[in-house]
Coordinates of C-alpha atoms in Angstrom, one line a residue:
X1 CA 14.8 12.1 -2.8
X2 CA 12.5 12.6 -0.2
X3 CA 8.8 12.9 0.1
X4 CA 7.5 16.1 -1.7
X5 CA 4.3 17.2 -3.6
X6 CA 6.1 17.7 -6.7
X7 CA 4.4 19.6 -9.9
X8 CA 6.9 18.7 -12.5
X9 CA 8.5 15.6 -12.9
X10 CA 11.8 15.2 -10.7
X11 CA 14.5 13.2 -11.3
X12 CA 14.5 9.6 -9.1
X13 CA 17.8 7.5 -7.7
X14 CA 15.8 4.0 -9.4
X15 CA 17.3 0.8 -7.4
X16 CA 18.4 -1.5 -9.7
X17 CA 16.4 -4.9 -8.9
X18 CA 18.3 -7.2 -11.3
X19 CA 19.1 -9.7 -8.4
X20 CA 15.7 -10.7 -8.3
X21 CA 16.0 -12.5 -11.6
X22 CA 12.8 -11.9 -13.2
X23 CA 9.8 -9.4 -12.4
X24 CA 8.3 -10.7 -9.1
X25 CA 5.2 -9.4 -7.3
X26 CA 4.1 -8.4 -3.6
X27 CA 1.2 -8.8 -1.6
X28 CA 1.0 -5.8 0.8
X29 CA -2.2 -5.7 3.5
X30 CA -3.2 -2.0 4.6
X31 CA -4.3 -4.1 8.4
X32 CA -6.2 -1.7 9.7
X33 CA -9.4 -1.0 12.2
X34 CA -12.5 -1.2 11.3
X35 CA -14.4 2.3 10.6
X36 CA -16.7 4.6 9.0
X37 CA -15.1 5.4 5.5
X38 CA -18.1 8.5 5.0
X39 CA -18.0 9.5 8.3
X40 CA -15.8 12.0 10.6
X41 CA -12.5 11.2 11.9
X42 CA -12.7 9.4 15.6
X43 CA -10.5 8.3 17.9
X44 CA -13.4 5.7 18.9
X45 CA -15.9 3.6 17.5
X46 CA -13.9 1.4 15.7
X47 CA -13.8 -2.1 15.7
X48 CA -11.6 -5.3 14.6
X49 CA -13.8 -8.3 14.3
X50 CA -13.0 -8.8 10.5
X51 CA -9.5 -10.1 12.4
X52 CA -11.3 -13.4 12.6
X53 CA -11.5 -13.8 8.6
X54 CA -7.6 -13.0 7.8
X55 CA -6.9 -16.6 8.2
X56 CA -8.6 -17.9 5.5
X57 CA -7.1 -15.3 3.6
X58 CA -3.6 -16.4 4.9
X59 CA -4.3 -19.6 4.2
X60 CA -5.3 -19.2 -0.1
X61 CA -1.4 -17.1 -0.2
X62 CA -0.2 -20.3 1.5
X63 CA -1.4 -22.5 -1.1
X64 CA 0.2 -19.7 -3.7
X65 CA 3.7 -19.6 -2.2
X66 CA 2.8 -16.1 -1.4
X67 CA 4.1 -14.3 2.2
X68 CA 2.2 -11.2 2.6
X69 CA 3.2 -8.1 4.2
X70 CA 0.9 -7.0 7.3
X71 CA 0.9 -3.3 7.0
X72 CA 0.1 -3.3 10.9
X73 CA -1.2 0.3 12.6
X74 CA -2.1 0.9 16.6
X75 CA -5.3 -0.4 16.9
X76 CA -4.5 -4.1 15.8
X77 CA -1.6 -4.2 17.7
X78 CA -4.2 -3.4 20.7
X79 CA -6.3 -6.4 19.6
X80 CA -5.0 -9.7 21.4
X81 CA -6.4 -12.2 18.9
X82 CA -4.7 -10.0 15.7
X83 CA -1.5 -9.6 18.1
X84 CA -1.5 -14.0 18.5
X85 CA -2.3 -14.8 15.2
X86 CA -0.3 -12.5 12.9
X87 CA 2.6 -12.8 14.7
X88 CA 2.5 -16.7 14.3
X89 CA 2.2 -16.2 10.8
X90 CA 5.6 -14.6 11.2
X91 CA 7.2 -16.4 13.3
X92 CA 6.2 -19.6 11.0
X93 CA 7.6 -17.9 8.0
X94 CA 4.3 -17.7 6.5
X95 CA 4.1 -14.1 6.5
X96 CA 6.2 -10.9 7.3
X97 CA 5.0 -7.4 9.4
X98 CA 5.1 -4.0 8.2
X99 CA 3.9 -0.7 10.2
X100 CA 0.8 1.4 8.6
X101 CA 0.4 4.8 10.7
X102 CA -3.2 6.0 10.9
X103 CA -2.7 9.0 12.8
X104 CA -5.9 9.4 14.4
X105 CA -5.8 6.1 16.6
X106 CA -2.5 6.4 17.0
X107 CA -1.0 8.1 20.5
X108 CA 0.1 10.6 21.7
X109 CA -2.8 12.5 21.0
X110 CA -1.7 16.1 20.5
X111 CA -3.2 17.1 17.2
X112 CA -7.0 18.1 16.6
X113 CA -8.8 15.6 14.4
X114 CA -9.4 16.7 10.9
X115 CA -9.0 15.5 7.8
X116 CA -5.6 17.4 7.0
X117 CA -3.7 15.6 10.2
X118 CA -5.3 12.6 9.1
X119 CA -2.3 12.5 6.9
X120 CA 1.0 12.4 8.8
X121 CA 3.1 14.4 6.9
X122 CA 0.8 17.5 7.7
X123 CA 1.6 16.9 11.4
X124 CA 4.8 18.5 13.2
X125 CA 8.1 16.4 12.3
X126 CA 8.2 15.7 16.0
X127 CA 4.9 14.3 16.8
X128 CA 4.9 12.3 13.4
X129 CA 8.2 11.1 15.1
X130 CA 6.7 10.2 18.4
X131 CA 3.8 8.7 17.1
X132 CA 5.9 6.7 14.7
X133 CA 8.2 5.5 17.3
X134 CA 5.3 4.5 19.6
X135 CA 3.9 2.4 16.8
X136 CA 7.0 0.6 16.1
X137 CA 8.1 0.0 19.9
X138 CA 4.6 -1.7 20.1
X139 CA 4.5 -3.7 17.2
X140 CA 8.4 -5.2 19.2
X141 CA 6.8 -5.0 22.5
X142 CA 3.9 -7.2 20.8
X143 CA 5.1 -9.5 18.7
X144 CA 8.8 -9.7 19.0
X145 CA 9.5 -8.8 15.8
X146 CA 11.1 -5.6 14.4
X147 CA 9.3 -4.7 11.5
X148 CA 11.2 -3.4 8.2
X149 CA 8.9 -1.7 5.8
X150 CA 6.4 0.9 6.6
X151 CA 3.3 2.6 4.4
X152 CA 1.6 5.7 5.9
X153 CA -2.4 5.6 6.5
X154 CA -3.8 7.7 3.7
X155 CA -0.4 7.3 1.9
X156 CA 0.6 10.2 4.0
X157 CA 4.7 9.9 3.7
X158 CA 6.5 14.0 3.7
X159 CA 9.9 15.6 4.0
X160 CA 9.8 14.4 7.5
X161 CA 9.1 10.8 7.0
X162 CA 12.3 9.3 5.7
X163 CA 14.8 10.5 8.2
X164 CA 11.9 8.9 11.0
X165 CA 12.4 5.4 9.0
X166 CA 16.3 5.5 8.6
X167 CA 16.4 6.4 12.7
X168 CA 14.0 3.2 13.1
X169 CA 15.4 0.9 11.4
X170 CA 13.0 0.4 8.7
X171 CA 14.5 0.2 5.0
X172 CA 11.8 0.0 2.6
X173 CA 8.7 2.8 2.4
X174 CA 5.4 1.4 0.2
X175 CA 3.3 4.9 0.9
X176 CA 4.0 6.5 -2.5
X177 CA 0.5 5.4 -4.4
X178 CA 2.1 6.4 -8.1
X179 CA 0.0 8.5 -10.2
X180 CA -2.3 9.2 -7.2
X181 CA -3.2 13.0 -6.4
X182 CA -4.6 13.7 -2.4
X183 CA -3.6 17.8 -2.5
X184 CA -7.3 18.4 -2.8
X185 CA -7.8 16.7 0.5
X186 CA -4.4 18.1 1.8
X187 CA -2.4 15.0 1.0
X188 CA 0.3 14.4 -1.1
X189 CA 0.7 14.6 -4.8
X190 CA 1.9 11.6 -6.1
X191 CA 1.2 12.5 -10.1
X192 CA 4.7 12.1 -11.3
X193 CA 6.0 9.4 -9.0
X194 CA 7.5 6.5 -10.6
X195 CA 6.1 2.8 -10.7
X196 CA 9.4 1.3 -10.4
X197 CA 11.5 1.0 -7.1
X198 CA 13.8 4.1 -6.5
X199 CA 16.3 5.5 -3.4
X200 CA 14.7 7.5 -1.3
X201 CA 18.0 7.5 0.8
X202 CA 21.0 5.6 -1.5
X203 CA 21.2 2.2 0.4
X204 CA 19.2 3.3 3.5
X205 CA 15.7 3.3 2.4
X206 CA 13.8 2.1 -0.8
X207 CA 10.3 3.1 -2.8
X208 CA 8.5 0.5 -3.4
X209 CA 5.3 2.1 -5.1
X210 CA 1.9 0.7 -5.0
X211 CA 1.4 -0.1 -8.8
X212 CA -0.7 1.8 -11.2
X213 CA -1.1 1.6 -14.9
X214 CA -2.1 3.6 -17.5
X215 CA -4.2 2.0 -20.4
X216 CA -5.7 3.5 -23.4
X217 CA -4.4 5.3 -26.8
X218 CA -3.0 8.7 -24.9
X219 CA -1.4 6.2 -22.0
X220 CA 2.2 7.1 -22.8
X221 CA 1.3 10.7 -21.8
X222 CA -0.7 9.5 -18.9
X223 CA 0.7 11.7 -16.1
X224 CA -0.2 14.9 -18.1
X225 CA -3.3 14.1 -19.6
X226 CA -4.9 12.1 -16.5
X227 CA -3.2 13.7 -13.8
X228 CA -3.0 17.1 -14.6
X229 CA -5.3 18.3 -18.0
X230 CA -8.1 16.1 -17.0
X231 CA -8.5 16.4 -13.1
X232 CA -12.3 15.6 -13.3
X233 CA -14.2 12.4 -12.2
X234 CA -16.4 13.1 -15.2
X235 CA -14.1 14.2 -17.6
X236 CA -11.5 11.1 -16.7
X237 CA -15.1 8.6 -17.5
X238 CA -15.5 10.0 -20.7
X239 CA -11.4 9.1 -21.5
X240 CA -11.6 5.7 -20.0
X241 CA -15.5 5.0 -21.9
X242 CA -13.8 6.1 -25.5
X243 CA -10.2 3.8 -24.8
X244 CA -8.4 6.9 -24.9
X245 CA -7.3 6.5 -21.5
X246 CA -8.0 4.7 -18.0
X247 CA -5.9 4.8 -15.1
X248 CA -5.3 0.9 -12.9
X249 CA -4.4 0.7 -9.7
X250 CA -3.2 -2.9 -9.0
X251 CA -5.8 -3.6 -6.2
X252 CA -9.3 -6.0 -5.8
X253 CA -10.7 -2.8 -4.4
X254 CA -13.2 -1.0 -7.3
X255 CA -10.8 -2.5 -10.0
X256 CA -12.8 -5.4 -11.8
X257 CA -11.0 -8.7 -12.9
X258 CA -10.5 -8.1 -16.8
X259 CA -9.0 -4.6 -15.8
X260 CA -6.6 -5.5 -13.4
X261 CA -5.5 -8.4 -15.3
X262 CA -4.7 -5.6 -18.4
X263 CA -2.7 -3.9 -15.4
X264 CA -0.6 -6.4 -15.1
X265 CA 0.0 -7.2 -18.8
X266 CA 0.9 -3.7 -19.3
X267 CA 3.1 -3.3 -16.2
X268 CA 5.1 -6.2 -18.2
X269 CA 5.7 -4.3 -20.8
X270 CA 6.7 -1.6 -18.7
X271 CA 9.3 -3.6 -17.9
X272 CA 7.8 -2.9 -14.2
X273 CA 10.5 -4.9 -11.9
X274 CA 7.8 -5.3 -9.1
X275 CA 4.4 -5.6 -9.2
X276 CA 3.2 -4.0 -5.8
X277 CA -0.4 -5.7 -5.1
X278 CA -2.6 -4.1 -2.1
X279 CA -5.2 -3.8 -0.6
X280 CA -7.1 -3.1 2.8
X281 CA -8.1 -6.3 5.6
X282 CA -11.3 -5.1 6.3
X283 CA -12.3 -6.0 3.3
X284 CA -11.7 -9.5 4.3
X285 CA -15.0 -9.5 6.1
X286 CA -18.6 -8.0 4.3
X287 CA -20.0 -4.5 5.2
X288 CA -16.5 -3.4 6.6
X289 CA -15.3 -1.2 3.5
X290 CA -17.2 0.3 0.3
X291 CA -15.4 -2.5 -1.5
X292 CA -17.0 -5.6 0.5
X293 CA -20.6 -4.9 1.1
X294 CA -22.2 -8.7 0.8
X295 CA -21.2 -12.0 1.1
X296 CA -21.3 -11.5 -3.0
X297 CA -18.8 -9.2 -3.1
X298 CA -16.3 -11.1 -0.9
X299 CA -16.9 -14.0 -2.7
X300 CA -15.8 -12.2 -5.8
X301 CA -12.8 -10.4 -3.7
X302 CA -11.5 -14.1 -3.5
X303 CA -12.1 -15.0 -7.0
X304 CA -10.1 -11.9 -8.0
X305 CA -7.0 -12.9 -6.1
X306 CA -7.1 -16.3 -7.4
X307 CA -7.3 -15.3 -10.8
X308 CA -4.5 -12.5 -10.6
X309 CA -2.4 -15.2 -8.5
X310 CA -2.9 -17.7 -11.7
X311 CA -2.5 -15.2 -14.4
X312 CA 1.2 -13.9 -12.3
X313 CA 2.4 -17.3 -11.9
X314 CA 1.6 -18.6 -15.6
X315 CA 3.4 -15.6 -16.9
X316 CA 6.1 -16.2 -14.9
X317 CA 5.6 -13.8 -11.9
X318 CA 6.6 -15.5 -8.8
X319 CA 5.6 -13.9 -5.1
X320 CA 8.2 -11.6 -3.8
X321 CA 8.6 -10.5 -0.1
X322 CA 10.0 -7.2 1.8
X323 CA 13.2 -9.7 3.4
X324 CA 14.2 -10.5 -0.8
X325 CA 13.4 -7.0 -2.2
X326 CA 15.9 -5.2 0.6
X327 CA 18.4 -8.0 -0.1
X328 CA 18.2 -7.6 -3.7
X329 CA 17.9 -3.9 -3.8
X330 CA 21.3 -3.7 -1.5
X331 CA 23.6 -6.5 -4.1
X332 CA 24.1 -3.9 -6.9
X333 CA 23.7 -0.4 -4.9
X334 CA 27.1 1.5 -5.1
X335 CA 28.6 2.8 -2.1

């Protein structure tokens, strides 16, 4: 199954996660530059100073047993102080490193900038490749490590993409953002991806889907009726104000406490084998991201992982990592 802008539902290989025991969840970290969100794409003028508020952030998961996954991309591995200190997160077993590719700031440099190559998969399959490869042999040059999952700035994964990962190394893919539609902005269409972990290459490389829920009365048909009849910001407000249906994505980023704690409930029910939390590190650090504009708002940005930390743990949702979801995924896969 590889990555395609599907209109109708397909049919998906889904890994069977039973190893694991018990529905577990992930913390992955889109670690990124510093930028202007509204503004044009650049290949300067971006900065990494909210690198100096990660650990604090490091050290709350600590105190929740939880090992994030640094979704690393060029420009922090360029960045000596995020180089030193997320690699010793790794090396203390505290954390684990995954590769995020923002095309843009990422060499070699052989595409015009627009917002179309600003999602990989629009690029040719063999400068995708090299920039890819470059990204990976510094994040091993860097930090010693070898990486193992990878997510695609803008969640921009194609028909490309896997055969890339499988030649790397890498065995597990988190860019599908389920339910999400970029075609619009020349992205992907994501509308009819599964939630739940699937093969995108039997026993070479997993999905592990960023989580998103459907609430309201009509949430059973959510796909159709949110993704597809109702394609409007306005028209999708009205759904959501009247309970007939509201769209979650599992993330402290515009989703408010009560909401993403209804999320999670109703992943449960889903019978949702893991919950794929995310979010992006600038948002560590106030003004950097829409999200995090005062000292308010990151206050609040820490309440809300506390919160969702307590509310997974007390229903019995312990922290997962990439090393335990590619073991678990590989016990029951048939070869």
């Amino acid at each position: 199954m590889p990555f395609l802008n599907h209109h109708s539902a397909p049919l998906f290989d889904f890994a069977d996660m039973s190893a694991l025991g018990s529905p577990r969840f992930i913390l992955t970290v889109d670690t990124e530059e510093e930028f202007d969100w509204n503004g044009p794409f650049s290949r300067q003028g971006y900065g990494t100073e909210h690198l100096k508020a990660v650990p604090k952030f490091q050290d709350l998961c600590d105190r929740f047993g939880i090992k994030p996954c640094y979704m690393v991309d060029y420009p922090i591995m360029e960045d000596a102080f995020g180089v030193d200190m997320l690699s010793g997160f790794v090396h203390a077993g505290r954390a684990e490193i995954g590769v995020q590719l923002h095309p843009w700031v990422n060499p070699p440099f052989d595409e015009m900038l627009s917002p179309a190559n600003s999602y990989a998969c629009n690029l040719p399959p063999d400068l995708e490749r090299a920039k890819l490869t470059n990204l990976y042999n510094r994040i091993v040059g860097r930090t010693g490590i070898k990486p193992d999952s990878y997510r695609a700035g803008r969640y921009g994964a194609g028909a490309a993409t896997a055969d890339i990962l499988v030649d790397l190394g890498i065995s597990i893919d988190s860019s599908v953002r389920a339910r999400f539609d970029y075609s619009e902005q020349g992205g992907p269409n994501y509308t009819h991806h599964p939630v739940h972990p699937y093969w995108i290459q039997k026993g070479a490389l997993l999905e592990l889907p960023l989580t998103t829920i459907f609430a309201g009365a009509m949430r059973s048909a959510g796909n159709v009726v949110y993704g597809e009849w109702f394609g409007s910001h306005a028209a999708r407000s009205v759904l959501a104000r009247s309970s007939m249906i509201e769209r979650i994505a599992l993330t402290p980023e515009g989703i408010p406490l009560e909401k993403a704690i209804e999320g999670i409930d109703l992943a449960l029910q889903e019978g949702v084998s893991i919950i794929n939390l995310s979010f992006h590190s600038p948002s560590l650090a106030a003004g950097c991201t829409p999200y995090v504009r005062t000292q308010e708002h990151l206050d609040d940005l820490y309440d809300w992982f506390i919160h969702v930390f307590q509310h997974l743990l007390e229903n019995g949702v312990r922290p997962a990592n990439m090393a335990e979801i590619r073991t678990a995924s590989q016990l029951n896969c048939p070869t």
